[in-house]
Short mmCIF file of C-alpha atoms in Angstrom, two decimals:
data_model
loop_
_atom_site.label_atom_id
_atom_site.label_comp_id
_atom_site.label_asym_id
_atom_site.label_seq_id
_atom_site.Cartn_x
_atom_site.Cartn_y
_atom_site.Cartn_z
CA MET T 879 -22.59 0.74 31.79
CA VAL T 880 -20.57 -0.98 29.09
CA ASN T 881 -22.24 -4.00 27.51
CA PRO T 882 -20.35 -7.16 28.67
CA ARG T 883 -20.79 -8.70 25.22
CA LEU T 884 -19.05 -5.73 23.62
CA VAL T 885 -16.16 -6.02 26.08
CA ALA T 886 -15.82 -9.73 25.35
CA LYS T 887 -15.83 -9.05 21.61
CA ILE T 888 -13.10 -6.41 21.91
CA GLU T 889 -10.94 -8.66 24.07
CA ALA T 890 -11.34 -11.53 21.61
CA GLU T 891 -10.15 -9.51 18.62
CA GLU T 892 -6.54 -9.78 17.49
CA PRO T 893 -4.30 -6.93 18.66
CA THR T 894 -3.92 -4.14 16.11
CA LEU T 895 -0.46 -3.09 14.94
CA ARG T 896 0.45 0.37 16.21
CA LEU T 897 1.80 2.40 13.32
CA ALA T 898 3.53 5.78 13.08
CA VAL T 899 2.62 7.55 9.84
CA LEU T 900 5.18 10.10 8.68
CA ILE T 901 4.41 12.09 5.52
CA ASP T 902 6.86 14.12 3.46
CA ALA T 903 4.67 16.98 2.19
CA ASP T 904 7.29 17.92 -0.40
CA ASN T 905 7.08 14.51 -2.08
CA ALA T 906 3.49 13.36 -1.57
CA GLN T 907 0.12 14.42 -3.01
CA ALA T 908 -2.83 15.43 -0.81
CA ALA T 909 -5.24 13.99 -3.39
CA VAL T 910 -4.47 10.44 -2.22
CA ILE T 911 -4.83 11.03 1.54
CA GLU T 912 -8.20 9.27 1.91
CA GLY T 913 -7.08 6.21 0.00
CA LEU T 914 -3.73 6.30 1.79
CA LEU T 915 -5.23 6.21 5.29
CA GLY T 916 -7.68 3.53 4.18
CA GLU T 917 -4.79 1.41 2.94
CA ILE T 918 -2.85 1.92 6.17
CA ALA T 919 -5.93 0.82 8.15
CA ARG T 920 -5.62 -2.58 6.48
CA PHE T 921 -2.28 -3.10 8.23
CA GLY T 922 -2.98 -1.53 11.62
CA GLU T 923 -3.89 1.61 13.55
CA ALA T 924 -2.26 4.95 12.76
CA THR T 925 -1.58 6.02 16.35
CA VAL T 926 0.68 8.87 15.20
CA LYS T 927 0.06 10.88 12.02
CA ARG T 928 2.52 13.65 11.23
CA ILE T 929 3.30 15.57 8.07
CA TYR T 930 6.48 17.58 7.47
CA GLY T 931 6.93 20.58 5.22
CA ASP T 932 6.93 24.33 4.83
CA PHE T 933 3.23 25.14 5.09
CA THR T 934 3.85 28.82 4.39
CA SER T 935 4.75 27.83 0.84
CA PRO T 936 2.08 27.85 -1.91
CA ASN T 937 3.14 24.32 -2.80
CA SER T 938 1.68 23.06 0.48
CA ALA T 939 -1.72 24.68 0.02
CA GLN T 940 -3.26 21.36 -0.97
CA TRP T 941 -2.26 19.80 2.35
CA LYS T 942 -3.61 22.62 4.54
CA LYS T 943 -7.13 21.77 3.34
CA VAL T 944 -7.05 18.20 4.65
CA LEU T 945 -4.92 18.28 7.82
CA ASN T 946 -7.74 18.99 10.28
CA ARG T 947 -10.18 16.69 8.54
CA TYR T 948 -7.90 13.67 8.91
CA ALA T 949 -6.33 14.68 12.25
CA ILE T 950 -2.80 14.91 10.87
CA LYS T 951 -0.32 16.90 12.95
CA PRO T 952 1.67 19.36 10.81
CA VAL T 953 5.34 19.88 11.62
CA GLN T 954 6.43 23.22 10.19
CA GLN T 955 9.92 23.27 8.72
CA PHE T 956 11.25 26.43 7.12
CA ALA T 957 13.88 26.04 4.41
CA TYR T 958 17.26 27.04 5.79
CA THR T 959 18.60 27.84 2.35
CA THR T 960 17.48 27.64 -1.27
CA GLY T 961 17.89 24.26 -2.92
CA LYS T 962 18.27 22.31 0.35
CA ASN T 963 15.51 20.15 1.80
CA ALA T 964 15.37 20.57 5.58
CA THR T 965 12.13 18.58 5.75
CA ASP T 966 13.91 15.24 5.28
CA SER T 967 16.21 15.82 8.25
CA THR T 968 13.35 16.78 10.56
CA LEU T 969 11.31 13.73 9.55
CA ILE T 970 14.26 11.39 10.09
CA ILE T 971 15.06 12.86 13.52
CA ASP T 972 11.42 12.51 14.61
CA ALA T 973 11.32 8.94 13.27
CA MET T 974 14.33 7.97 15.36
CA ASP T 975 12.85 9.62 18.45
CA LEU T 976 9.62 7.65 17.95
CA LEU T 977 11.58 4.47 17.27
CA TYR T 978 13.38 4.66 20.62
CA THR T 979 10.10 4.99 22.53
CA ARG T 980 9.44 1.31 21.67
CA ARG T 981 5.73 2.11 21.42
CA PHE T 982 5.25 1.15 17.78
CA ASP T 983 5.05 -2.03 15.75
CA GLY T 984 5.86 -0.34 12.48
CA PHE T 985 6.32 2.86 10.48
CA CYS T 986 4.58 4.14 7.36
CA LEU T 987 6.88 6.38 5.33
CA VAL T 988 5.01 8.43 2.74
CA SER T 989 7.41 9.87 0.17
CA SER T 990 8.86 9.31 -3.29
CA ASP T 991 12.31 10.41 -2.12
CA SER T 992 15.21 7.94 -2.00
CA ASP T 993 16.70 9.88 0.95
CA PHE T 994 14.58 7.75 3.28
CA THR T 995 16.19 4.49 2.20
CA GLY T 996 18.62 4.55 5.12
CA LEU T 997 15.80 5.30 7.58
CA ALA T 998 13.76 2.35 6.31
CA LEU T 999 16.74 0.02 6.69
CA ARG T 1000 17.44 1.29 10.21
CA ILE T 1001 13.86 0.69 11.31
CA ARG T 1002 13.97 -2.83 9.85
CA GLU T 1003 17.10 -3.55 11.87
CA GLU T 1004 15.00 -2.94 14.99
CA GLY T 1005 12.61 -5.68 13.88
CA LEU T 1006 9.74 -3.32 13.05
CA ASN T 1007 7.59 -3.30 9.93
CA VAL T 1008 8.26 -0.64 7.31
CA LEU T 1009 5.47 0.27 4.90
CA GLY T 1010 6.35 2.65 2.08
CA PHE T 1011 3.97 4.76 0.00
CA GLY T 1012 5.05 6.78 -3.02
CA GLU T 1013 4.62 7.44 -6.71
CA LYS T 1014 5.92 5.18 -9.45
CA LYS T 1015 8.93 7.45 -9.84
CA THR T 1016 10.16 6.35 -6.39
CA PRO T 1017 13.70 4.91 -6.71
CA GLU T 1018 13.99 1.14 -6.46
CA ALA T 1019 16.39 1.37 -3.50
CA PHE T 1020 13.72 2.91 -1.25
CA ARG T 1021 10.99 0.57 -2.48
CA ASN T 1022 13.07 -2.51 -1.74
CA ALA T 1023 14.10 -1.21 1.68
CA CYS T 1024 10.45 -1.50 2.80
CA HIS T 1025 8.64 -4.68 3.77
CA LYS T 1026 5.75 -3.53 1.58
CA PHE T 1027 5.61 -0.62 -0.85
CA VAL T 1028 2.37 0.71 -2.32
CA PHE T 1029 2.23 3.00 -5.35
CA THR T 1030 -0.03 5.93 -4.52
CA GLU T 1031 -1.38 6.00 -8.08
CA VAL T 1032 -3.63 3.06 -7.17
CA LEU T 1033 -5.01 4.97 -4.17
CA ARG T 1034 -6.46 7.88 -6.09
CA PRO T 1035 -10.24 8.47 -5.73
CA VAL T 1036 -12.30 6.11 -7.87
CA LYS T 1037 -14.92 8.71 -8.77
CA LYS T 1038 -12.37 10.82 -10.67
CA GLU T 1039 -11.43 7.87 -12.84
CA SER T 1040 -15.07 6.91 -13.30
CA ALA T 1041 -15.76 10.30 -14.86
CA VAL T 1042 -12.95 9.76 -17.35
CA ASP T 1043 -14.00 6.21 -18.10
CA SER T 1044 -17.67 7.04 -18.56
CA ALA T 1045 -17.13 9.70 -21.25
CA PRO T 1046 -15.95 7.36 -24.05
CA ALA T 1047 -18.62 4.80 -23.08
CA VAL T 1048 -21.44 7.32 -23.66
CA SER T 1049 -20.11 8.56 -26.98
CA ASN T 1050 -19.40 5.03 -28.27
CA THR T 1051 -22.43 3.11 -27.09
CA ASP T 1052 -22.82 1.49 -30.48
CA ALA T 1053 -19.30 0.09 -30.57
CA LYS T 1054 -19.37 -3.61 -29.69
CA GLY T 1055 -17.44 -4.51 -26.58
CA LEU T 1056 -16.08 -0.99 -26.04
CA PRO T 1057 -17.82 -0.20 -22.72
CA LYS T 1058 -16.61 -3.41 -21.12
CA ALA T 1059 -13.04 -2.86 -22.24
CA ILE T 1060 -13.01 0.63 -20.80
CA ALA T 1061 -14.71 -0.30 -17.52
CA GLN T 1062 -12.33 -3.11 -16.63
CA PRO T 1063 -9.54 -0.92 -15.15
CA ARG T 1064 -11.93 0.13 -12.35
CA ASN T 1065 -11.20 -3.18 -10.65
CA GLY T 1066 -7.67 -1.91 -10.14
CA GLU T 1067 -8.76 1.67 -9.36
CA ARG T 1068 -6.59 3.04 -12.13
CA THR T 1069 -6.85 3.65 -15.89
CA GLU T 1070 -3.32 2.71 -16.92
CA GLN T 1071 -2.10 -0.83 -16.34
CA GLN T 1072 1.43 -2.16 -16.41
CA ALA T 1073 2.46 -5.14 -18.48
CA PHE T 1074 1.94 -8.28 -16.41
CA PRO T 1075 5.30 -9.80 -15.26
CA THR T 1076 4.40 -13.38 -16.14
CA GLU T 1077 7.91 -14.82 -15.84
CA PHE T 1078 8.54 -13.29 -12.41
CA VAL T 1079 5.16 -14.36 -11.01
CA LEU T 1080 5.46 -17.94 -12.25
CA GLU T 1081 8.96 -18.21 -10.82
CA ALA T 1082 7.67 -16.97 -7.45
CA LEU T 1083 4.78 -19.42 -7.59
CA ASP T 1084 7.17 -22.29 -8.28
CA LYS T 1085 9.21 -21.44 -5.17
CA ALA T 1086 6.11 -21.00 -2.99
CA SER T 1087 4.43 -24.26 -4.05
CA ASP T 1088 4.65 -27.69 -2.47
CA ASP T 1089 5.85 -30.92 -4.11
CA SER T 1090 2.55 -31.29 -5.97
CA GLY T 1091 2.93 -27.85 -7.52
CA TRP T 1092 0.10 -26.25 -5.55
CA ALA T 1093 0.54 -23.18 -3.32
CA ASN T 1094 -1.75 -21.68 -0.70
CA LEU T 1095 -2.78 -18.23 -1.96
CA GLY T 1096 -1.71 -16.60 1.31
CA THR T 1097 1.73 -18.21 1.14
CA PHE T 1098 2.08 -17.22 -2.50
CA GLY T 1099 1.11 -13.60 -1.79
CA SER T 1100 3.50 -13.38 1.16
CA TYR T 1101 6.38 -14.69 -0.94
CA LEU T 1102 5.63 -12.22 -3.75
CA THR T 1103 5.81 -9.31 -1.31
CA LYS T 1104 9.04 -10.54 0.25
CA ILE T 1105 10.94 -10.71 -3.03
CA GLN T 1106 9.27 -7.66 -4.62
CA PRO T 1107 7.82 -5.27 -2.00
CA ASP T 1108 6.07 -3.08 -4.58
CA PHE T 1109 4.11 -5.95 -6.18
CA ASP T 1110 0.43 -4.98 -6.22
CA SER T 1111 -2.37 -6.72 -8.11
CA ARG T 1112 -4.07 -3.33 -8.61
CA LEU T 1113 -1.29 -2.33 -10.98
CA TYR T 1114 -2.56 -5.01 -13.37
CA GLY T 1115 -6.28 -4.26 -13.16
CA PHE T 1116 -7.29 -6.53 -10.26
CA LYS T 1117 -8.40 -5.41 -6.81
CA LYS T 1118 -6.99 -8.43 -4.96
CA LEU T 1119 -4.52 -11.23 -5.59
CA SER T 1120 -7.38 -13.74 -5.57
CA ASP T 1121 -9.06 -11.79 -8.39
CA LEU T 1122 -5.79 -11.79 -10.32
CA VAL T 1123 -5.21 -15.56 -10.21
CA LYS T 1124 -8.86 -16.20 -11.09
CA GLY T 1125 -8.72 -13.71 -13.96
CA LYS T 1126 -5.49 -15.09 -15.44
CA ARG T 1127 -6.90 -18.50 -16.36
CA ASP T 1128 -4.38 -18.85 -19.16
CA ILE T 1129 -1.57 -18.84 -16.59
CA PHE T 1130 -3.05 -20.18 -13.34
CA GLN T 1131 -5.14 -23.11 -12.25
CA VAL T 1132 -7.23 -22.35 -9.15
CA GLU T 1133 -8.81 -24.72 -6.66
CA GLU T 1134 -10.82 -24.15 -3.48
CA ARG T 1135 -10.23 -26.54 -0.59
CA THR T 1136 -11.81 -26.89 2.82
CA ALA T 1137 -9.36 -26.13 5.62
CA PRO T 1138 -8.74 -29.10 7.96
CA GLY T 1139 -11.07 -29.04 10.98
CA SER T 1140 -13.06 -26.11 9.56
CA GLU T 1141 -15.66 -25.26 6.95
CA THR T 1142 -13.60 -22.32 5.72
CA LYS T 1143 -12.64 -22.39 2.04
CA VAL T 1144 -8.99 -21.83 1.21
CA LEU T 1145 -7.79 -20.91 -2.27
CA TYR T 1146 -4.90 -22.81 -3.84
CA VAL T 1147 -3.14 -21.97 -7.08
CA ARG T 1148 -0.64 -23.56 -9.43
CA ALA T 1149 0.80 -22.87 -12.86
CA LYS T 1150 -0.86 -24.39 -15.90
#
């Protein structure tokens, strides 16, 4: 017999977004699959997980090792002719078939290929969420066609980077401040950080703030994503946006406030 308390808890939880995850094996790396699915879980439930490619090719060997483990359905697509990518067409056709079932709240398109720009725009026209995942080489057109775009470089396993980071720390234990400087990128789960776009962020904060100059962190983060879908605090060495604004004390002023009618603390931010 099912525990009534468990049933009540499940019914009280907010409904989870139903997502279709479509992976282009020709333009995605199997090394990021664990981090990728973990990231997708933050947005909703991956009710469909399919990957498209020619799995008879040596280039797809990396994917064959993880398909069963993560319950991803492979869709075999042989190349019709040399130099032409038949995988893209198959993925797009399947995406449209799934779209017309009206069973999903959004799609996750995993590829660094700009050929999926039109597909992302078409899905958006239906009022569904489009989440894109690809490498930094992904063309801007595809990134901006998504509601949110995540660079897969930030999803790589932490333990691999830890091994790289720990080597200099051991050999330079006498150097003052060196271990801390090397360890900091772990917060962003990457070793290479981009230059922080101060002007863009401050302009976005100004538009998201109220008349007093303060902005709710959630509102600020939502506005950042809307105007630049690939904005991600992990690219700049911070795990979350809240960590970023707290770490950039030279740019931001942060204040915690109690939400009206609740004891919950809400973070507010404004430019210095």
